[in-house]
Coordinates of C-alpha atoms in Angstrom, one line a residue:
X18 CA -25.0 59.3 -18.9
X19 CA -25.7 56.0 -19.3
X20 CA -22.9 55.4 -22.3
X21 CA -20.3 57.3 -19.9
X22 CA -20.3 54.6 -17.2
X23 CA -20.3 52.3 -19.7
X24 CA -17.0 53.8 -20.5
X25 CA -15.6 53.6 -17.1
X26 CA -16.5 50.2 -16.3
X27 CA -14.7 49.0 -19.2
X28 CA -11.6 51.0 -18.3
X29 CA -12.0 49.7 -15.0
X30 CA -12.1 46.2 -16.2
X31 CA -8.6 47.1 -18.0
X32 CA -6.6 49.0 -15.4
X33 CA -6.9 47.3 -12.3
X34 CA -5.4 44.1 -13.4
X35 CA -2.9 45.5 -14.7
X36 CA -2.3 47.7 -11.2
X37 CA -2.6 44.7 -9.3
X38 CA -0.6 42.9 -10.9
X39 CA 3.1 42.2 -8.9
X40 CA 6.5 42.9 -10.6
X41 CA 8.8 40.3 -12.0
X42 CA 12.1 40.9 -9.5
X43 CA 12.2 42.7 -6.1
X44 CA 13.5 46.2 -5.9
X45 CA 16.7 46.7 -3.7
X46 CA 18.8 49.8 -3.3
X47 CA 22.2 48.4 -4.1
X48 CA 23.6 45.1 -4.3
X49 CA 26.8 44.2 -2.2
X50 CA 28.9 47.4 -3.0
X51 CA 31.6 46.0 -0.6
X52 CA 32.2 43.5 -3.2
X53 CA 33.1 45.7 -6.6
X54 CA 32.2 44.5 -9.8
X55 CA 31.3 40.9 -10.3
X56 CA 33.9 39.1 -12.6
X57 CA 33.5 37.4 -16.4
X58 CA 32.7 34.6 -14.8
X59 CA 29.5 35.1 -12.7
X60 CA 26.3 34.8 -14.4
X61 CA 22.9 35.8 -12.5
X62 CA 21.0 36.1 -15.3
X63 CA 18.7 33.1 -15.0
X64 CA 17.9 30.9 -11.7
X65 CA 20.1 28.1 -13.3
X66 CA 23.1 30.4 -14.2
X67 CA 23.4 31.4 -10.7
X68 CA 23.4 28.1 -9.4
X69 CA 26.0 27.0 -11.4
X70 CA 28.1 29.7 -11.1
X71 CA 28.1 29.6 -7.7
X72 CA 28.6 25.7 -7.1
X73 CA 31.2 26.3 -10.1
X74 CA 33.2 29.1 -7.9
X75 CA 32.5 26.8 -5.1
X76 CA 34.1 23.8 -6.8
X77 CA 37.2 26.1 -7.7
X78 CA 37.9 27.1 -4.4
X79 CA 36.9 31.3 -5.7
X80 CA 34.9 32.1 -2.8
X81 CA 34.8 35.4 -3.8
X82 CA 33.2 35.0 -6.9
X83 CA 31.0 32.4 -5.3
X84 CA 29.7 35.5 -2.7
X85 CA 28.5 37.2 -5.3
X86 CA 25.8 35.3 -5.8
X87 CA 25.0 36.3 -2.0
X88 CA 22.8 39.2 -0.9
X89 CA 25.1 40.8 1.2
X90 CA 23.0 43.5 2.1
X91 CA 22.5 43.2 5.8
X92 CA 26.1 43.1 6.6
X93 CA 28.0 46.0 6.9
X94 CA 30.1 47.2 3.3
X95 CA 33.8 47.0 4.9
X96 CA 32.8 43.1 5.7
X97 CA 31.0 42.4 3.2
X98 CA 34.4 41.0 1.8
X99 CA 35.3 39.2 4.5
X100 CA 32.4 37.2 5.3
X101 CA 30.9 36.7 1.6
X102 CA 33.4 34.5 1.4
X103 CA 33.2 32.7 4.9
X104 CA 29.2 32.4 4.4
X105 CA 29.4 31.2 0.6
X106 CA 31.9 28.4 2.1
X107 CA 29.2 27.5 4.6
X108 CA 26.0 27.6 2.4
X109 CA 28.0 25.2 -0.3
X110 CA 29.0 22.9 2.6
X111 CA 24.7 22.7 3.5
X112 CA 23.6 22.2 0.0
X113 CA 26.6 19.5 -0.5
X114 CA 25.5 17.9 2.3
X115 CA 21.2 18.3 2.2
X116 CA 20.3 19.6 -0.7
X117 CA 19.1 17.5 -3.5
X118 CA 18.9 19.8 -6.3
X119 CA 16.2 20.0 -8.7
X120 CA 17.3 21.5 -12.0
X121 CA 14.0 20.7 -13.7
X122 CA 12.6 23.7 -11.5
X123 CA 15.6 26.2 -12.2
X124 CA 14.9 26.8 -16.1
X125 CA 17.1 28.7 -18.4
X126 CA 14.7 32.1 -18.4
X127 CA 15.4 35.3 -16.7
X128 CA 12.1 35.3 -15.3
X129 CA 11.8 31.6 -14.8
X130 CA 8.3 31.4 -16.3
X131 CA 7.1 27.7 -16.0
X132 CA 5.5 27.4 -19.8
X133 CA 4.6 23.8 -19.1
X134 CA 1.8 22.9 -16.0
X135 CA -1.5 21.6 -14.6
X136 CA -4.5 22.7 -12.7
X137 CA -2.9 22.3 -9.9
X138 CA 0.3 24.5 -10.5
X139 CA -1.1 27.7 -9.8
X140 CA 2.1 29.8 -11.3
X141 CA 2.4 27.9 -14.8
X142 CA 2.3 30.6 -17.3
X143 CA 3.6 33.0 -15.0
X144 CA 6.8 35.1 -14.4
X145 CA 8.8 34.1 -11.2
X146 CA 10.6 36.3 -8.8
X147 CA 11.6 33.7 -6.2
X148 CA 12.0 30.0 -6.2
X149 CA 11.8 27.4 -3.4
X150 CA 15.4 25.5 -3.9
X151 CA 15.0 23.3 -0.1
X152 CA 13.9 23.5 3.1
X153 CA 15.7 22.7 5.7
X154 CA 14.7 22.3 9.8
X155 CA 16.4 24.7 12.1
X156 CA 14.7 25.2 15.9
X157 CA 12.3 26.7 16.1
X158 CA 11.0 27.4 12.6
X159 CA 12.5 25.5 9.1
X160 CA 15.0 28.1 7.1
X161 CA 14.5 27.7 3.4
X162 CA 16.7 28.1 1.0
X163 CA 15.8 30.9 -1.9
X164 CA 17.1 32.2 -5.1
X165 CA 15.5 35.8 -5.5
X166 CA 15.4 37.6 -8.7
X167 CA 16.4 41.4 -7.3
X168 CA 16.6 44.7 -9.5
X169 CA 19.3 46.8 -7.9
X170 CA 18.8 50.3 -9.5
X171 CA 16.9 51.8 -11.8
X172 CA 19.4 51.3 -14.5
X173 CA 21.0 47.8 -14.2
X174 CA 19.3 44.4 -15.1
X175 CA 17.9 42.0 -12.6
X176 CA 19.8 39.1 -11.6
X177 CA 19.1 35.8 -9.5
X178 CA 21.0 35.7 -6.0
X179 CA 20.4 34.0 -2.3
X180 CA 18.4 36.4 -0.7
X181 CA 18.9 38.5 2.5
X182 CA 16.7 35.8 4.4
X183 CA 18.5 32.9 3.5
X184 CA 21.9 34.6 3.8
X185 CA 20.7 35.0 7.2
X186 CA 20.1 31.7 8.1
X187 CA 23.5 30.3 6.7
X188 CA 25.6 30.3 9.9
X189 CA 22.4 28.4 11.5
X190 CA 21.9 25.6 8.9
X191 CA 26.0 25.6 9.3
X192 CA 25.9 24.5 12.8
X193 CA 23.0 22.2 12.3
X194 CA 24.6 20.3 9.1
X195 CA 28.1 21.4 8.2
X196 CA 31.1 19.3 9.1
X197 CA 31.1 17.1 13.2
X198 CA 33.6 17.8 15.2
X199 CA 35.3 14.7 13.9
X200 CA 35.1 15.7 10.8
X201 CA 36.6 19.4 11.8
X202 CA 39.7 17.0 13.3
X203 CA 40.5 15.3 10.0
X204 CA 43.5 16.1 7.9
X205 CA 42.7 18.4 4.5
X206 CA 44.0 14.7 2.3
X207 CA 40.7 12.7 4.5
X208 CA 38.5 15.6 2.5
X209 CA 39.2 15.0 -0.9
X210 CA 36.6 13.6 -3.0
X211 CA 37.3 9.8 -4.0
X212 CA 34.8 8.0 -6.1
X213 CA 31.4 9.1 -6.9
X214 CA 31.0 12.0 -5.5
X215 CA 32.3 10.5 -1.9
X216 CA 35.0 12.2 0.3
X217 CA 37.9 9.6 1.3
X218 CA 36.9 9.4 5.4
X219 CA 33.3 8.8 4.0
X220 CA 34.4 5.8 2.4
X221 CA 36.7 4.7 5.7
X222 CA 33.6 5.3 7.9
X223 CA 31.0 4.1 6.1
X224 CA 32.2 0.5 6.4
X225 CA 33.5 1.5 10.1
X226 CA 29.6 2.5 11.0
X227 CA 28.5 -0.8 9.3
X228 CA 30.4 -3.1 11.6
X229 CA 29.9 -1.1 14.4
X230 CA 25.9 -1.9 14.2
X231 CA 26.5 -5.7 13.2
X232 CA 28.0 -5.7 16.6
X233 CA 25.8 -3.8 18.3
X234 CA 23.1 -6.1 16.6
X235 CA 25.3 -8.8 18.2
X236 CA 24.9 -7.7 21.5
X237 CA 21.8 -7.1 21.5
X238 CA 20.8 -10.5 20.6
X239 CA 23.4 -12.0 23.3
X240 CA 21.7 -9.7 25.8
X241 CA 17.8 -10.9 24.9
X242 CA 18.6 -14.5 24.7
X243 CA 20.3 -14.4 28.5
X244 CA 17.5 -12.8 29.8
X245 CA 14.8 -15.1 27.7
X246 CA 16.7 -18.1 28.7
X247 CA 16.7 -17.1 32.7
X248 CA 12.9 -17.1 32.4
X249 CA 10.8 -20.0 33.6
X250 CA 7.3 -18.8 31.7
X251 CA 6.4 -19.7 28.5
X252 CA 4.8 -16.4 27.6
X253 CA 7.7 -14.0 28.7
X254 CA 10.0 -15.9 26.9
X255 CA 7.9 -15.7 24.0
X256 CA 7.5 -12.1 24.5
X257 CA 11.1 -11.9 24.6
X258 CA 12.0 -13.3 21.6
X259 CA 9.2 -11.4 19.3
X260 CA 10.6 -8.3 21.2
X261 CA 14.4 -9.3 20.2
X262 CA 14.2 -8.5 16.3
X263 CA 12.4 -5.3 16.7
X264 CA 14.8 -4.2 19.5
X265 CA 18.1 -4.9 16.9
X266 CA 16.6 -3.3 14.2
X267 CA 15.5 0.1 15.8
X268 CA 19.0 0.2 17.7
X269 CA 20.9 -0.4 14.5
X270 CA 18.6 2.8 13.2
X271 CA 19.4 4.6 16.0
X272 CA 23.4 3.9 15.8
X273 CA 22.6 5.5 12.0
X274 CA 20.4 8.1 13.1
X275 CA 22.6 9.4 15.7
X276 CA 26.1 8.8 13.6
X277 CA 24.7 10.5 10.2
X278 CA 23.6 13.7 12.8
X279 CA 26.6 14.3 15.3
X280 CA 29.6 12.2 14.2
X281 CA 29.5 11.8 10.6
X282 CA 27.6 14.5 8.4
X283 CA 27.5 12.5 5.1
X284 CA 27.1 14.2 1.9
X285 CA 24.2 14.7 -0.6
X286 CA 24.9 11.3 -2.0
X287 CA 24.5 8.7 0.8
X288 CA 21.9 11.7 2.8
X289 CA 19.4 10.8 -0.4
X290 CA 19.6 7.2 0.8
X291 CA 20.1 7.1 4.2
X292 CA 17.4 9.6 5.3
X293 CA 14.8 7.5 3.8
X294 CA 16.3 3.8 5.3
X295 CA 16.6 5.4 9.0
X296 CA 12.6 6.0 8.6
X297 CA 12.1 2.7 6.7
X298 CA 14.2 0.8 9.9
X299 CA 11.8 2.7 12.5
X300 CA 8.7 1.6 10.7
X301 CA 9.8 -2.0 10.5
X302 CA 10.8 -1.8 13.8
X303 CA 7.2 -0.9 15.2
X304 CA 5.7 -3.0 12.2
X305 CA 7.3 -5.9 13.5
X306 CA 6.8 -5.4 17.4
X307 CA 3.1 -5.2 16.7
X308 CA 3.1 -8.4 15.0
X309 CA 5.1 -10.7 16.8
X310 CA 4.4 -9.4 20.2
X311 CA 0.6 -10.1 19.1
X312 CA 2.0 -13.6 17.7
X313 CA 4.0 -14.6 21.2
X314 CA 1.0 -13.7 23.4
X315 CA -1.4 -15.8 21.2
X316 CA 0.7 -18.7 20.6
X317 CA 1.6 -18.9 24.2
X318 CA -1.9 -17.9 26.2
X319 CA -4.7 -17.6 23.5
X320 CA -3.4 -21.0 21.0
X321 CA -5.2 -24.1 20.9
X322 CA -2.8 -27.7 22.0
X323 CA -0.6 -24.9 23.7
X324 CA -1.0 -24.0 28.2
X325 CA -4.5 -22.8 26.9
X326 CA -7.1 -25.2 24.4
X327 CA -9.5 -22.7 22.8
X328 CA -11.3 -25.3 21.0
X329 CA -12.7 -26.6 24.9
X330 CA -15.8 -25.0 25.9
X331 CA -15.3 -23.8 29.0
X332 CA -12.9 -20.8 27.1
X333 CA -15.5 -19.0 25.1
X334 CA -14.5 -16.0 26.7
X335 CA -10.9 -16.6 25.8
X336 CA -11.6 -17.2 22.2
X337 CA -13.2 -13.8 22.1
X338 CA -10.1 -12.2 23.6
X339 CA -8.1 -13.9 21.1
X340 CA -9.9 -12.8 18.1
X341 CA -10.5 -9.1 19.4
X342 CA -6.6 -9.4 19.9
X343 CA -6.4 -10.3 16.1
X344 CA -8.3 -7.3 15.3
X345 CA -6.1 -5.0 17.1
X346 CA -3.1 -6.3 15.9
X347 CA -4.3 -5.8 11.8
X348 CA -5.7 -2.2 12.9
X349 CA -2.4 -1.8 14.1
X350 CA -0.2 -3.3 11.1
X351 CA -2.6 -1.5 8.9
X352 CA -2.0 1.9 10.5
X353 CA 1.5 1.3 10.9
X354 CA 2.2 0.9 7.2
X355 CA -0.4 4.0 5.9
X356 CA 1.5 6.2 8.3
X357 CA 5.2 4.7 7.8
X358 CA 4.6 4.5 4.4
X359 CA 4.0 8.7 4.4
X360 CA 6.7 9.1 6.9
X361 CA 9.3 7.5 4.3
X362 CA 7.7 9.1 1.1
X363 CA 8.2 12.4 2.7
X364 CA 11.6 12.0 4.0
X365 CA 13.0 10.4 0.6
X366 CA 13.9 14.2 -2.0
X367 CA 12.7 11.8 -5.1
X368 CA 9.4 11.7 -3.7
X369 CA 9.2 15.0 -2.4
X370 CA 5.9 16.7 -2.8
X371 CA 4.4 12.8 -2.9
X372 CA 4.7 12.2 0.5
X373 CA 1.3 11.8 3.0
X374 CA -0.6 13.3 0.2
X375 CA -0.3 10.5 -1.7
X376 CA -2.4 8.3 0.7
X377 CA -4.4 11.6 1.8
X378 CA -5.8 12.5 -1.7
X379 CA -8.2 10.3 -4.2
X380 CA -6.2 11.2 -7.0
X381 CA -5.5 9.2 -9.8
X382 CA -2.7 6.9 -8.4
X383 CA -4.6 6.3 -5.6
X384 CA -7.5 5.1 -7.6
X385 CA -4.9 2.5 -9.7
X386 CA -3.5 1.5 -6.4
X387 CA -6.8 1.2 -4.7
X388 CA -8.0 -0.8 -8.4
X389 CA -5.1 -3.1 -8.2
X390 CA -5.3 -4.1 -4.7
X391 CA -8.9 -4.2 -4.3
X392 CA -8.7 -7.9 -3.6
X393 CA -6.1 -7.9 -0.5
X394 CA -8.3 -4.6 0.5
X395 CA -11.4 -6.5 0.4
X396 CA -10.1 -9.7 2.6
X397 CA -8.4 -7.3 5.0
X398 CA -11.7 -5.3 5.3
X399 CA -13.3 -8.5 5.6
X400 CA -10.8 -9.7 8.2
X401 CA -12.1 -6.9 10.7
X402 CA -15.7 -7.3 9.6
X403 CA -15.1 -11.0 11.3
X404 CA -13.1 -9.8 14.4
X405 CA -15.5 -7.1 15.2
X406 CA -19.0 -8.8 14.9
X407 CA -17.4 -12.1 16.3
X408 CA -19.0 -14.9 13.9
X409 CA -15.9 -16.5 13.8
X410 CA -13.5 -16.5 16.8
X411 CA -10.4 -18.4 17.2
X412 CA -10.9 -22.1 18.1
X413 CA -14.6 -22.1 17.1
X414 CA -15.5 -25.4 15.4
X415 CA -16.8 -24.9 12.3
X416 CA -18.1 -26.6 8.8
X417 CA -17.1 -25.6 6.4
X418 CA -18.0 -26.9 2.7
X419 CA -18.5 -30.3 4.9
X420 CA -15.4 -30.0 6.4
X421 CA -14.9 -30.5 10.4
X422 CA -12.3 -27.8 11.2
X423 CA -11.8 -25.1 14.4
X424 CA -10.1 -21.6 13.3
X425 CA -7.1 -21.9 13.9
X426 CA -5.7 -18.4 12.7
X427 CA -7.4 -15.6 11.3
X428 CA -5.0 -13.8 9.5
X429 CA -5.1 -10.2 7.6
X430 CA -5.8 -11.8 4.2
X431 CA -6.4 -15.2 5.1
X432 CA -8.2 -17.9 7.6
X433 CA -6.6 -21.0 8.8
X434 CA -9.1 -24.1 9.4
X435 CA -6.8 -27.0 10.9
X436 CA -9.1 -30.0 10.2
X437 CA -10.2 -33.3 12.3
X438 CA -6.9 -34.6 11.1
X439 CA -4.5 -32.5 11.3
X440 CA -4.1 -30.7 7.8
X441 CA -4.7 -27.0 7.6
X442 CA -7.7 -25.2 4.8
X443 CA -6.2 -22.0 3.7
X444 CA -9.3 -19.8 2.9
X445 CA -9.6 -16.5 1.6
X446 CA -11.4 -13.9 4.4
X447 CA -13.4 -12.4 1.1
X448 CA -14.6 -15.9 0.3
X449 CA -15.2 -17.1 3.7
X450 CA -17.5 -14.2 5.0
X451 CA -19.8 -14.6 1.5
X452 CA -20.2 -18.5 2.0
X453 CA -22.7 -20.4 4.6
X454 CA -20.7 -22.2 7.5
X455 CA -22.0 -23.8 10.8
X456 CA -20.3 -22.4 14.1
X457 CA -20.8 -25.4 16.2
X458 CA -19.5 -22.9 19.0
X459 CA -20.6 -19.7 18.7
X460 CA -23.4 -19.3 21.3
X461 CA -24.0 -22.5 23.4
X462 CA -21.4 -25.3 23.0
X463 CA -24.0 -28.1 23.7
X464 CA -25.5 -30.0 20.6
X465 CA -27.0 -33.1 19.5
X466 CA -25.7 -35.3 17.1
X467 CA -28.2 -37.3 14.7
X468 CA -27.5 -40.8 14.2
X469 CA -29.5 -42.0 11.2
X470 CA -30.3 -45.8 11.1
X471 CA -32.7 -47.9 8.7
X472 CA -34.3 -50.9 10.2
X473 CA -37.1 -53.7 9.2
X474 CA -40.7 -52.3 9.8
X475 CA -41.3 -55.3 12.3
X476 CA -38.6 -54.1 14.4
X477 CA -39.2 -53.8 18.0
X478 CA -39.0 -49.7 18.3
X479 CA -39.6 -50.3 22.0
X480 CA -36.6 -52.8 23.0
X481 CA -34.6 -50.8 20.4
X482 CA -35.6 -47.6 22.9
X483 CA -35.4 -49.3 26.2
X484 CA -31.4 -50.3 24.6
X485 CA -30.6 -46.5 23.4
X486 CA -31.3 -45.8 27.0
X487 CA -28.9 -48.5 28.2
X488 CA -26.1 -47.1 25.6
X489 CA -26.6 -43.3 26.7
X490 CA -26.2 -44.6 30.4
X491 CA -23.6 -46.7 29.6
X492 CA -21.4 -43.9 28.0
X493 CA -22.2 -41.6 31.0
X494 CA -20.5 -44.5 33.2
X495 CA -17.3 -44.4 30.7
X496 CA -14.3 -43.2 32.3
X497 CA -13.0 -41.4 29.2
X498 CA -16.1 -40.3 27.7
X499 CA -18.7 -39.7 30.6
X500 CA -18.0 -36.3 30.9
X501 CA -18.8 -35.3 27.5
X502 CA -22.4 -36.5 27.1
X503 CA -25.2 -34.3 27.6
X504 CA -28.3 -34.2 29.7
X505 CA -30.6 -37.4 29.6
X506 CA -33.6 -35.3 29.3
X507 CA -32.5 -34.3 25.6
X508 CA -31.5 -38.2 24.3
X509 CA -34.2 -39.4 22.1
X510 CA -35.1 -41.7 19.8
X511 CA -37.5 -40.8 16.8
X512 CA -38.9 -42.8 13.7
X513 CA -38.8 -39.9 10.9
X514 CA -40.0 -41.8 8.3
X515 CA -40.3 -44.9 5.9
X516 CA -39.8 -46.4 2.3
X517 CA -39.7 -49.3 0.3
X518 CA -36.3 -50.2 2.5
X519 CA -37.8 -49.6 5.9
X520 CA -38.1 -47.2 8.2
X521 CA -35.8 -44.4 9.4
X522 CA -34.8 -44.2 13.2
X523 CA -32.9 -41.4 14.1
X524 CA -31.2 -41.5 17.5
X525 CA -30.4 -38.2 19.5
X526 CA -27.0 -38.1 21.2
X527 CA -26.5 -35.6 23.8
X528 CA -23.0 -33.7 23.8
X529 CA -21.5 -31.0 25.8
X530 CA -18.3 -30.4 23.6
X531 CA -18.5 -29.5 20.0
X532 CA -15.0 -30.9 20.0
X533 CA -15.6 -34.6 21.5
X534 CA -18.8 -34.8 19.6
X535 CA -17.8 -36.8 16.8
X536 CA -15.8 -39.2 19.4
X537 CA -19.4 -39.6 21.4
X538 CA -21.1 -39.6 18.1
X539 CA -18.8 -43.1 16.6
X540 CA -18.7 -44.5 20.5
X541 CA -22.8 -44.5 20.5
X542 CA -23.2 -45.5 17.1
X543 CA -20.9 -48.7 17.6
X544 CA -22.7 -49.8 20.9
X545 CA -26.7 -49.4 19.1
X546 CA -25.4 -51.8 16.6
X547 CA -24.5 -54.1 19.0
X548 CA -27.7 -53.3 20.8
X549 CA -29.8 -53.8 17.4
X550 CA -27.7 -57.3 16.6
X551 CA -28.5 -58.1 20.3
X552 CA -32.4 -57.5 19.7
X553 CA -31.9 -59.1 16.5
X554 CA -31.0 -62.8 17.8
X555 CA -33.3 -62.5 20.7
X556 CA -36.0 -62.4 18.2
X557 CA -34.2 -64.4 15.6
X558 CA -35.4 -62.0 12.9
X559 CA -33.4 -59.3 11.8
X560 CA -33.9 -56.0 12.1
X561 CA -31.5 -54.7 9.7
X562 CA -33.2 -53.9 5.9
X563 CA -31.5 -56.7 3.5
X564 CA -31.3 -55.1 0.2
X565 CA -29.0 -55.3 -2.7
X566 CA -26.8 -52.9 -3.8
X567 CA -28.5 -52.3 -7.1
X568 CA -32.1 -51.6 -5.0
X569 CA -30.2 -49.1 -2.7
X570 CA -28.9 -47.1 -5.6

C-alpha cells in the first residue's frame, strides 16, 4: 500500500507541471480570410520578422501586405480588405510618430525565448507568446501595443501579428497622435522625408516654433519688467523679478507642449527628445521659483544691511523665520529634483523601465550614486539638522575658529560667515556642525566683554575702581554708544590673579548688542588707560608693569 502511493506521488510530481504549464501561441479559428493568402514577402515567423515586414510594406506604400500582419478578426470578412489597409496606414503613422522601437526585445526566435536574464526577469528561459512593443495613453485607460504569437488551425504554423486588442485601439491612438489638422492641410511634397529621418514641414516648423517661443520669451520679460518697475516696494519687485525667469521658461514649455500635441505631431525622432525637454523645462521651472522666490523674500525682508538688520537684537524672532525659511526652501529644492528627476527618467524611451525606480529602489546604482555623493548628501543633511534645531540662524554672531563673523547665508551645501570686515568664510555645513563655535546670539543677546589688564602690585585697586565706574558712566552718557551698554549692576572690576609681572585686573563691560560689543569693548578699553595714566601721575608712580620684551616672552 504504502509503495503504491509512493507511485502516485511521484507521477503527480511529473504531470501536473506539465498540465499546468501554458502553450507557446494562442489558438484562433482563422486568421483574416478576407485577405487570401499572404504574399512572398510577409514573414510572421519570428516577432522581429513581422515587424520588419510590416514597417517594410509600410515604407513601400503595400498596405495590403502590411495588413497582414493585422488580426483582422473582429471586423467583418467582406471589409477586412478595405480597412486592413486603412488601419495598417494608421498604426504605422502611431509607431512613426511614438514608438521608440526596441529590437533588442524582438529576437530572431519563433517563440521569442529570452536565453539571456537576471533574477529579476521572471520569463528568461522561457517561451513567449506576446510581447510588450509600447504603451501608449488613451482616456481612460493606456492602449498598448502587442505582437501576439497566434496558431490559426490545427494544421498551419504559428505566426507573430498585432493582436485583436491592439487592432482595436488603432483608430484611438490615431486620433490621439496621427497627423494635426495642419498637418492634414499640407501638400503630399511637405510629407516627404528630408534628412534624417525628418519630413520637409518638420524641418520648416521646427525653426518656426523656435522663434515663436524666443518671442514669446520676449514678451514675457517686457511684460514682468513694466509691472516690476511700476512698483514702489522693494520686496514685490524683488518677487517679481525671481518670478520672471521661471514664468519664461514654463511658457516657453508650454508653447512646446501644446504645439508638439495639437499643431505639430512630430515624429519618433525629435518625440525621443522633446518629451523628455518639456518635463526637464517644467522641473526647472518650479526648481527655480522655489529658489529665487526664497532668495527675493530673504534678501529684501529677512537680509542683514537690507530694510531689515538681522544681526540687531531686537530681530531674534526674524532670524528664526529666516532660517526656517532656509529649511523650507532646501526641503523644497531637494524634493523638487528627486521627483523631477523621475518625472524625466520616465518620460525619456532610453531610460524606460529606469524611471522613479531608480530613486525608489537600493539597488546597486543607487548605492554608487549614494557612495559618490555622500559628501554633498552629508552637508545637505547637515544643512537641515541646523535649520531645524536652530543652533545657527541667519545673522547670529558667531566665532568661529577665532573669527568674529554673523551667518550670513546658510546655504544647501555651504555656510556663509561675512566677517568684522567685510570678507566672507565659506565653510562646509559637514564641517561646521562637527566643530565648537560660540553663538553670541542664540539665547539672550546681552554679554560681557573681559578686558584683561596687568598693573604694578602697589597700584591703587580702589581709585582704579572708583575710575571704571566713571568710564561705564561716561559711555552711558555718549551719544553714539549709550545705548549699547548694559546694566550697571553687572560692570565689575576683579583682580584674577598675579605673577612675577604683576597682577591681573580684569574689567567687566556691560553690553546689550553682540554686534556693537567689540565697538564698546575698544571705547572702554581706550578711556581705562587714560584713567590708569591719570592715577598714575597723581601718584607719580606707575602703575603699568615695566618689563622687557625678553622677560615677557
Amino acid at each position: 500500500m504504502g509503495h503504491l502511493l509512493r507511485s502516485l506521488l511521484i507521477i503527480l510530481v511529473f504531470v501536473l507541471p506539465a498540465s499546468a504549464q501554458e502553450d507557446p501561441f494562442f489558438s484562433v479559428d482563422g486568421l483574416n480570410e478576407g485577405l487570401g493568402a499572404p504574399p512572398d514577402n510577409v514573414d510572421r515567423r519570428t516577432p522581429r520578422t513581422a515587424l520588419d515586414t510590416f514597417l517594410t510594406a509600410a515604407d513601400a506604400g503595400d498596405w495590403r501586405a502590411a495588413s497582414h500582419v493585422l488580426d483582422l478578426g473582429d471586423i467583418e470578412t467582406g471589409l477586412q480588405a478595405r480597412d486592413g489597409e486603412i488601419l495598417a496606414r494608421q498604426l504605422h503613422s502611431v509607431l512613426d510618430r511614438k514608438a521608440v522601437l526596441d529590437w533588442s526585445r524582438l529576437n530572431q526566435r519563433p517563440d521569442a525565448l529570452q536565453v539571456l536574464g537576471g533574477s529579476q526577469q521572471a520569463q528568461a528561459g522561457e517561451p513567449r507568446r506576446s510581447l510588450l512593443i509600447r504603451e501608449l495613453n488613451l482616456d481612460p485607460v493606456p492602449a498598448a501595443i502587442r505582437l501576439n504569437r497566434v496558431k490559426p488551425g490545427e494544421d498551419t504554423a504559428p505566426v507573430w501579428i498585432f493582436p485583436r486588442e491592439t487592432v482595436a485601439d488603432i483608430p484611438a491612438l490615431y486620433a490621439a497622435y496621427g497627423p494635426s489638422a495642419l498637418e492634414a492641410r499640407l501638400p503630399a511634397a511637405m510629407l516627404n522625408d528630408a534628412v534624417w529621418g525628418l519630413m520637409w514641414w518638420e524641418l520648416i516648423g521646427l525653426p518656426l516654433l523656435i522663434a515663436a517661443s524666443i518671442l514669446l520669451a520676449w514678451a514675457i520679460r517686457r511684460l514682468f519688467e513694466k509691472i516690476r518697475r511700476s512698483s514702489d516696494r522693494a520686496v514685490v519687485r524683488g518677487v517679481l523679478h525671481g518670478v520672471r525667469t521661471p514664468a519664461m521658461i514654463a511658457a516657453v514649455t508650454t508653447l512646446f507642449f501644446v504645439a508638439s500635441r495639437s499643431i505639430f505631431v512630430f515624429s519618433g525622432q525629435i518625440e525621443i527628445f522633446l518629451t523628455p525637454l518639456i518635463a526637464v523645462g517644467y522641473v526647472t521651472a518650479i526648481l527655480m521659483l522655489i529658489l529665487n522666490v526664497a532668495d527675493a523674500l530673504l534678501d529684501n525682508l529677512l537680509a542683514p544691511e537690507e530694510d531689515l538688520d538681522l544681526t540687531e537684537a531686537q530681530y531674534q524672532d526674524a532670524r528664526s523665520t529666516a532660517t526656517k525659511l532656509n529649511a523650507v526652501k532646501r526641503i523644497l529644492t531637494i524634493a523638487v529634483v528627486l521627483i523631477g528627476s523621475g518625472v524625466v527618467l520616465s518620460t525619456a524611451d532610453v531610460f524606460r523601465g529606469l524611471g522613479l525606480s531608480i530613486l525608489a529602489s537600493a539597488g546597486a546604482l543607487t548605492l554608487v550614486l549614494g557612495f559618490a555623493a555622500r559628501e554633498v548628501l552629508g552637508n545637505i543633511m547637515a544643512s537641515l539638522q541646523i535649520a531645524l534645531n536652530q543652533s545657527a540662524r541667519m545673522g547670529d554672531r558667531v566665532v568661529w575658529k577665532g573669527e568674529v563673523c554673523y551667518v550670513e547665508r546658510i546655504h544647501l551645501t555651504f555656510i556663509q560667515l561675512r566677517n568684522w570686515d567685510g570678507t566672507r568664510i565659506i565653510v562646509p555645513v559637514g564641517e561646521f556642525v562637527s566643530e565648537t563655535f560660540t553663538n553670541w546670539s542664540i539665547q539672550d543677546p546681552a554679554m560681557l566683554k573681559i578686558l584683561k589688564f596687568k598693573f604694578r602690585p602697589e597700584t591703587d585697586l580702589d581709585a582704579l575702581r572708583e575710575a571704571f565706574f566713571e568710564v561705564m558712566e561716561e559711555l552711558r552718557q555718549d551719544e553714539k554708544l549709550g545705548g549699547e551698554v548694559g546694566e550697571a549692576s553687572e560692570a565689575s572690576m576683579n583682580v584674577t590673579g598675579q605673577d612675577v609681572f604683576g597682577i591681573d585686573v580684569w574689567f567687566s563691560v556691560p553690553c546689550r548688542d553682540p554686534n556693537t560689543s567689540w565697538d564698546v569693548a575698544c571705547a572702554s578699553r581706550e578711556r581705562i588707560v587714560k584713567a590708569a595714566r591719570k592715577i598714575e601721575g597723581a601718584d607719580g608712580k606707575s602703575i603699568f608693569p615695566e618689563a622687557q620684551a625678553a622677560e615677557a616672552a
